[in-house]
Structure formats: C-alpha cells, structure tokens
Tab-separated table of C-alpha atoms in Angstrom:
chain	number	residue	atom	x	y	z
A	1	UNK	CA	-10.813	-5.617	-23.162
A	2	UNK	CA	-12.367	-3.371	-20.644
A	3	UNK	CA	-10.828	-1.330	-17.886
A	4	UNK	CA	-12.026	-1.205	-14.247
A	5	UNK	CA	-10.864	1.844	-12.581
A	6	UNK	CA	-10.704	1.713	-8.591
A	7	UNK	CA	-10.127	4.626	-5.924
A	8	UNK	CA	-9.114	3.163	-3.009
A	9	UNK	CA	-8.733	4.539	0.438
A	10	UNK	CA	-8.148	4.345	4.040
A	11	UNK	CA	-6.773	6.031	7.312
A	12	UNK	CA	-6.541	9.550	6.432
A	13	UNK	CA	-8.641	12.097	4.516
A	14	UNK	CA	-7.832	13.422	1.201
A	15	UNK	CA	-7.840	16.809	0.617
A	16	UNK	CA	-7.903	15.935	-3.703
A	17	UNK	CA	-11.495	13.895	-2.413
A	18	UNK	CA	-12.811	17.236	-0.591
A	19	UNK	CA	-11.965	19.400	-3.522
A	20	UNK	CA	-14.817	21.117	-5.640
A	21	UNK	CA	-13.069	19.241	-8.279
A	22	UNK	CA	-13.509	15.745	-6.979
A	23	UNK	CA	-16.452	14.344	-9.595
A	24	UNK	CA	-14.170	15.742	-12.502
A	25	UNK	CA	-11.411	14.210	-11.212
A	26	UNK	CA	-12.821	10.874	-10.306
A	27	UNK	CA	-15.578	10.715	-13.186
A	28	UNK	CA	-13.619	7.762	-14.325
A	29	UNK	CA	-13.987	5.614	-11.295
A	30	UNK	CA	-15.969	2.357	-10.699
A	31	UNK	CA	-16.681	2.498	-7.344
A	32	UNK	CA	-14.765	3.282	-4.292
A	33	UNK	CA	-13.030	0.607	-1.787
A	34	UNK	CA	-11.968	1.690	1.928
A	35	UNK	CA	-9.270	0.002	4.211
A	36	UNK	CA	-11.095	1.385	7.264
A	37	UNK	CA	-10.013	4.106	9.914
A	38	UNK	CA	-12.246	7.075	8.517
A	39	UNK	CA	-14.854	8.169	9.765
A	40	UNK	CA	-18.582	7.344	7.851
A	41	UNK	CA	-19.035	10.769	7.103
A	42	UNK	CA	-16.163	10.838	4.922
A	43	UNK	CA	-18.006	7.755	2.877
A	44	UNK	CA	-21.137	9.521	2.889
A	45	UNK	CA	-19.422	12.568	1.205
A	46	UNK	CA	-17.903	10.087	-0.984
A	47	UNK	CA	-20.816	8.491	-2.636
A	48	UNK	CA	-22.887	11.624	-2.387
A	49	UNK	CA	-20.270	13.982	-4.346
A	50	UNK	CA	-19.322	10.992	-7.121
A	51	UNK	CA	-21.932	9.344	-6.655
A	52	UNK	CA	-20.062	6.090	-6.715
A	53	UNK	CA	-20.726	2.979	-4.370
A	54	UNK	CA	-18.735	2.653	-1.209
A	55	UNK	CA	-17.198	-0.658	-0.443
A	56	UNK	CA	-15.857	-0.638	3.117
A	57	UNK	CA	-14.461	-2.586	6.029
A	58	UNK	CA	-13.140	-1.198	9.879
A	59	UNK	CA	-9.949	-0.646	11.427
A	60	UNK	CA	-8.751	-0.194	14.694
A	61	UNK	CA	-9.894	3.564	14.692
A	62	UNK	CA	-12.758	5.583	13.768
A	63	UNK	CA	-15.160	2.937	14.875
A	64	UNK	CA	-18.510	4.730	14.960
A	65	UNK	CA	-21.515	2.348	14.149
A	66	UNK	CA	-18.975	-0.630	14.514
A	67	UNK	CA	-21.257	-2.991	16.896
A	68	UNK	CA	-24.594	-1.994	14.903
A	69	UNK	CA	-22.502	-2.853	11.675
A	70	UNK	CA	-21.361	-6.095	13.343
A	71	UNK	CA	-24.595	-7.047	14.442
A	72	UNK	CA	-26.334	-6.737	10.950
A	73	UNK	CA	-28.229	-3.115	11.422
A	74	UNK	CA	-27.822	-0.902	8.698
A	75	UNK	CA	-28.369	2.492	9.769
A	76	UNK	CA	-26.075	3.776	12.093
A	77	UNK	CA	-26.279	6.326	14.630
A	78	UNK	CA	-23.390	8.648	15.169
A	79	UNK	CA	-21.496	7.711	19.027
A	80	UNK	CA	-21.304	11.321	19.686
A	81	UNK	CA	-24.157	13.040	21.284
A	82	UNK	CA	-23.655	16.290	20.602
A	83	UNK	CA	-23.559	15.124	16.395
A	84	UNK	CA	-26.467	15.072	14.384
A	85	UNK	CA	-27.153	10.652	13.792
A	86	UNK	CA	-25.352	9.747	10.613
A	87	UNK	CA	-27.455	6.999	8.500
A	88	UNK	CA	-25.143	5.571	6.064
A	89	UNK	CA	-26.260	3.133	3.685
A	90	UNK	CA	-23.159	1.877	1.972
A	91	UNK	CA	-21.555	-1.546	1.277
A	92	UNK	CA	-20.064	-3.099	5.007
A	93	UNK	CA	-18.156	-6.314	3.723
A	94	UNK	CA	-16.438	-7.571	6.815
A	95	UNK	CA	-16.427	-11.228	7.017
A	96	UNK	CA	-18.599	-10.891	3.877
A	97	UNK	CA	-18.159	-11.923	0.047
A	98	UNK	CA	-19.997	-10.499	-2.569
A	99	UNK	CA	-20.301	-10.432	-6.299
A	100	UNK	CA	-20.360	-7.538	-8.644
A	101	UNK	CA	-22.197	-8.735	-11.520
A	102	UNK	CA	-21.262	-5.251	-13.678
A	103	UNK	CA	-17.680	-6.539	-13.088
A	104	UNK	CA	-17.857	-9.495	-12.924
A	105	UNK	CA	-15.664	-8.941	-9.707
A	106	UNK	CA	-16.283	-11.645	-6.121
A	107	UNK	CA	-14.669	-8.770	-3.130
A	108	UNK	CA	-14.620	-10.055	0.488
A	109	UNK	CA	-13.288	-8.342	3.661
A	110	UNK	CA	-11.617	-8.938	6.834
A	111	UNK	CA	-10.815	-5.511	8.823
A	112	UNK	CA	-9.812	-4.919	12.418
A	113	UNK	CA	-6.115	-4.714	13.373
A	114	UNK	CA	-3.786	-7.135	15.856
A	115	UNK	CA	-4.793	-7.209	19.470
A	116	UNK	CA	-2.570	-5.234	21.048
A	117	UNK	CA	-5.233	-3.129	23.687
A	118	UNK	CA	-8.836	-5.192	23.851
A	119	UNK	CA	-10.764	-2.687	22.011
A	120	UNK	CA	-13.065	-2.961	19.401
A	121	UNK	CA	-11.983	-4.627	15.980
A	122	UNK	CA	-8.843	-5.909	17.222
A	123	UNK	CA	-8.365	-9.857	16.953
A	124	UNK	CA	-5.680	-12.197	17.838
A	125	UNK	CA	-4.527	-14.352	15.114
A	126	UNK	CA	-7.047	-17.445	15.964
A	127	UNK	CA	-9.501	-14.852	16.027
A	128	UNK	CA	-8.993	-14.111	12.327
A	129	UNK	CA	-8.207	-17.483	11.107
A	130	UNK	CA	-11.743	-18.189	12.682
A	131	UNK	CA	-13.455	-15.810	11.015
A	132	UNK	CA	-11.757	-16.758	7.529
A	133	UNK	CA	-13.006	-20.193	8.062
A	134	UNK	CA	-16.144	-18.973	8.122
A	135	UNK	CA	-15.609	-17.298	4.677
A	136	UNK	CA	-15.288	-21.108	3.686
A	137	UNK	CA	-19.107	-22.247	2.433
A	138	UNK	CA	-18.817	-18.675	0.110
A	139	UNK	CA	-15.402	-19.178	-0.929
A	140	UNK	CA	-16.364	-23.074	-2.430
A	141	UNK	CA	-19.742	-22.232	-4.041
A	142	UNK	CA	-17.630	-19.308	-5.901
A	143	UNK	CA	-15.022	-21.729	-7.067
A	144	UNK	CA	-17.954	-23.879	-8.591
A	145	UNK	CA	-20.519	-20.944	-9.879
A	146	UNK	CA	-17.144	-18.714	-10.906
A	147	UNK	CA	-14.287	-21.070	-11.050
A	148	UNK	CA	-12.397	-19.276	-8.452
A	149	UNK	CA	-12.709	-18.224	-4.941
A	150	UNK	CA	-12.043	-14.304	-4.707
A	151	UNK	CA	-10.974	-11.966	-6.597
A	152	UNK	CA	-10.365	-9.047	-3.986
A	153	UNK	CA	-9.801	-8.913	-0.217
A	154	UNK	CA	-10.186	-5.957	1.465
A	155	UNK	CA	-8.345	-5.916	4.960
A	156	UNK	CA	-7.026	-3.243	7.207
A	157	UNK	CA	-4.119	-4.302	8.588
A	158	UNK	CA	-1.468	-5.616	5.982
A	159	UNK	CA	0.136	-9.607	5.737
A	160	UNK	CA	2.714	-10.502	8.578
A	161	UNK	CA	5.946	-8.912	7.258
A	162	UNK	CA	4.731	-7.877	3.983
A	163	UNK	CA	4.621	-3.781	4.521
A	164	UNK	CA	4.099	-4.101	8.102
A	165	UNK	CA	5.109	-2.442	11.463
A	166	UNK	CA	6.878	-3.883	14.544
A	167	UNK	CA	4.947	-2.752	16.864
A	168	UNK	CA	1.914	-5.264	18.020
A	169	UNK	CA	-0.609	-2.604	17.103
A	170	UNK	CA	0.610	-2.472	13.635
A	171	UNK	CA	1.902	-6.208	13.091
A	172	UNK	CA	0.172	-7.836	10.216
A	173	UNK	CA	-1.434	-11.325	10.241
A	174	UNK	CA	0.160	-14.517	9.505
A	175	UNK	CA	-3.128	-16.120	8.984
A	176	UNK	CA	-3.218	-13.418	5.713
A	177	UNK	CA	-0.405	-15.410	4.018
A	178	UNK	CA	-2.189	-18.920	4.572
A	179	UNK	CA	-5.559	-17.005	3.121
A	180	UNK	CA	-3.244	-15.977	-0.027
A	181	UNK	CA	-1.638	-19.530	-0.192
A	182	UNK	CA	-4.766	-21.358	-0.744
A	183	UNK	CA	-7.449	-18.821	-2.127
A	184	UNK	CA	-5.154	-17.050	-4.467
A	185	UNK	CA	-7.154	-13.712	-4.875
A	186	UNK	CA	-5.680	-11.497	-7.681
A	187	UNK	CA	-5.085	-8.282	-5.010
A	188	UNK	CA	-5.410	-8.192	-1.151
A	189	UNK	CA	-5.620	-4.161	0.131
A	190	UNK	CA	-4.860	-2.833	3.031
A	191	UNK	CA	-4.164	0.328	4.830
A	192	UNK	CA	-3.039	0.656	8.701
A	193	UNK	CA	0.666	1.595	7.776
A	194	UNK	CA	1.244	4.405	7.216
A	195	UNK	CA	3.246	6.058	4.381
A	196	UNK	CA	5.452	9.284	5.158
A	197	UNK	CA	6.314	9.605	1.565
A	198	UNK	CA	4.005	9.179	-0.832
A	199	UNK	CA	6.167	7.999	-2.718
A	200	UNK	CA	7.647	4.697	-1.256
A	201	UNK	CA	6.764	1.451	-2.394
A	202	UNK	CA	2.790	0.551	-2.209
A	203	UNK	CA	2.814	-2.848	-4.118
A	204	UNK	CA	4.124	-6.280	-2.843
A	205	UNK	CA	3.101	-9.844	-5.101
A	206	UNK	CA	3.042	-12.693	-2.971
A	207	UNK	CA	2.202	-16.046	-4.396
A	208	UNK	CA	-0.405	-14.734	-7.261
A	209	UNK	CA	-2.214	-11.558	-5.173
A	210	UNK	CA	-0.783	-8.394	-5.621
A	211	UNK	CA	-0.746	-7.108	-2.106
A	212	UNK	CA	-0.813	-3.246	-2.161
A	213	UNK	CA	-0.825	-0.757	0.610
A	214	UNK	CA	-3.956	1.945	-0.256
A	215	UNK	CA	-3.066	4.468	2.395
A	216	UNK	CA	-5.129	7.933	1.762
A	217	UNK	CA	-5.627	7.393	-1.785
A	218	UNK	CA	-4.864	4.544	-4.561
A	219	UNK	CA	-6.373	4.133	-7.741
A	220	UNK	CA	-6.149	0.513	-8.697
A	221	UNK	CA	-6.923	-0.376	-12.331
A	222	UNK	CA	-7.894	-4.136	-13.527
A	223	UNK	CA	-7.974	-5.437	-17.066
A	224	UNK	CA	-11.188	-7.555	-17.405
C-alpha cells in the first residue's frame, strides 16, 4: 500500500514554507493543494523552492489574476502597477475536475466565499449550486471510466454549519452538503475560517467525506 502525502494551504502565509529549510522539510510531499486567499506569489515560491505542483482555487481575498483565471488565460499579470507582472503557470481548478494519473486521484474545485459585499468570487447559494451542476457531465463520465465521481474537492469557504462562521461573509454553503450527499468524495478542504489555536479541531466526517479545515498549513495523508 502506498502513501500519498499532501501539504495543504490557504489564507495565511507560513513562515515553516519561507524557511531555508522548506525542501527538507517537505521532501516528502506529493504536491501542494491551496484553499485560496494568498497571493500567487506565494504559489510561485511554492513550486519553485519544492518544486512540487500547485493545485489551487480563489477566495474572497487576494484575488490578483482572478478574471484572466476565470476567463481561461493562463498567464497572469500582477493588478498592481507599481509590481513587476507575475506569470504563474500552476494548476487553477475552479469549477474544474481533473485526474492525477500518478495517483490515481479525480480533484475538483469550487472557491469563492458567500455573497455578503458583490465583489469578486463571492456567490449566492444558486450561484454555486449552478456552477456544481455544471461539474455534472465530468462527475458521470468519472463514475463510468473510475467508478466514482471525485475523490477531492477543494473549496474555500467550508459546508453550512460544519466549521463555519456566523457572519454572512464567513457562512458556509448549504449547497456543499447536497454536493457531499450525492457525490460522496473521500475529503472536501477548505480554508476561510480561521483558526486562533492551532490546535482546535480541523477535521469534521459528514456522510463519507472527511471535511477538514486546511487553514495556513495541513498535511493530509491518503492510503492508496
């Protein structure tokens, strides 16, 4: 049985990442999943420094290159004039499926938060449960060609009162639950929330997904 080891992050910067002994630390890792809300330099670092792939979708914050990412482009220049242009050339999966072959892992993602202001990435609950439905063509051929739908779904914001806030901003999605209901992925991830202590609880099962909150820095290990 083989191991696939995970770092997964989102929303704030990690000082263990920037450290000159990041690629020692994190030789071990697969690849690298982000919950959004950082900014694309930090996933540029990333995949430069341990050289791993960069799997990524948006939050609410930190939005540089969103609309060019939305719109299919994949080099995207940096917002701020007075910055050099970032091109950034890693792996944008929202309201996209994929399949690792090395894996043998399907990973989809959904980011953006709850409306709460009418900026970018923020959607009312229709909204997402549109663009899930969309998801729908992908999800059946991988139930045929795999024999199940999804195996990881990256969001931002978490599940409607599973690790969420109270606030509208921070309110998770209902139309999460109904996602986990009928497509059963093993984990859902999310970040938006976030964690004071370090130490409180990160992991939440729901049906059969293991919903876990990957705020700053998680390393998620699956048994293949």
């Amino acid at each position: 049985m083989s191991k696939i080891k995970i770092l997964c992050i989102s929303d704030a910067t990690d000082a263990l990442i920037y450290s000159t002994n990041a690629p020692v630390r994190y030789a071990d890792i697969d690849f690298v999943i982000s919950a959004g809300d950082l900014p694309l330099r930090y996933y540029d670092y990333i995949q430069t420094i341990l050289k791993k792939d960069v799997y990524y979708v948006y939050g609410n914050h930190n939005l540089e290159g969103f609309r060019a990412q939305m719109k299919g482009r994949t080099t995207v220049g940096n917002m701020f004039a007075y910055q050099s242009p970032v091109t950034y050339d890693g792996f944008f999966l929202d309201g996209k499926i994929i399949y690792l072959k090395k894996y043998d892992l399907l990973i989809g993602g959904l980011g953006g938060s709850m409306h709460y202001n009418g900026g970018d990435s923020q959607y009312t609950e229709s909204q997402m449960r549109a663009r899930m439905i969309k998801m729908v063509p992908r999800l059946i051929y991988n139930k045929i060609r795999y024999g199940r739908y999804l195996d990881i779904l990256i969001t931002h914001a978490p599940p409607y009162k599973i690790g969420d806030g109270e606030d509208l901003c921070h309110k998770g999605f209902s139309s999460f639950l109904r996602f986990m209901e009928k497509v059963r992925p093993s984990y859902l991830l999310h970040g938006h929330v976030h964690l004071i202590d370090m130490n409180d609880r990160r992991e939440t099962k729901y049906e059969d997904t293991t919903v876990i909150n990957v705020y700053k820095n998680y390393i998620l290990e699956i048994e293949r």
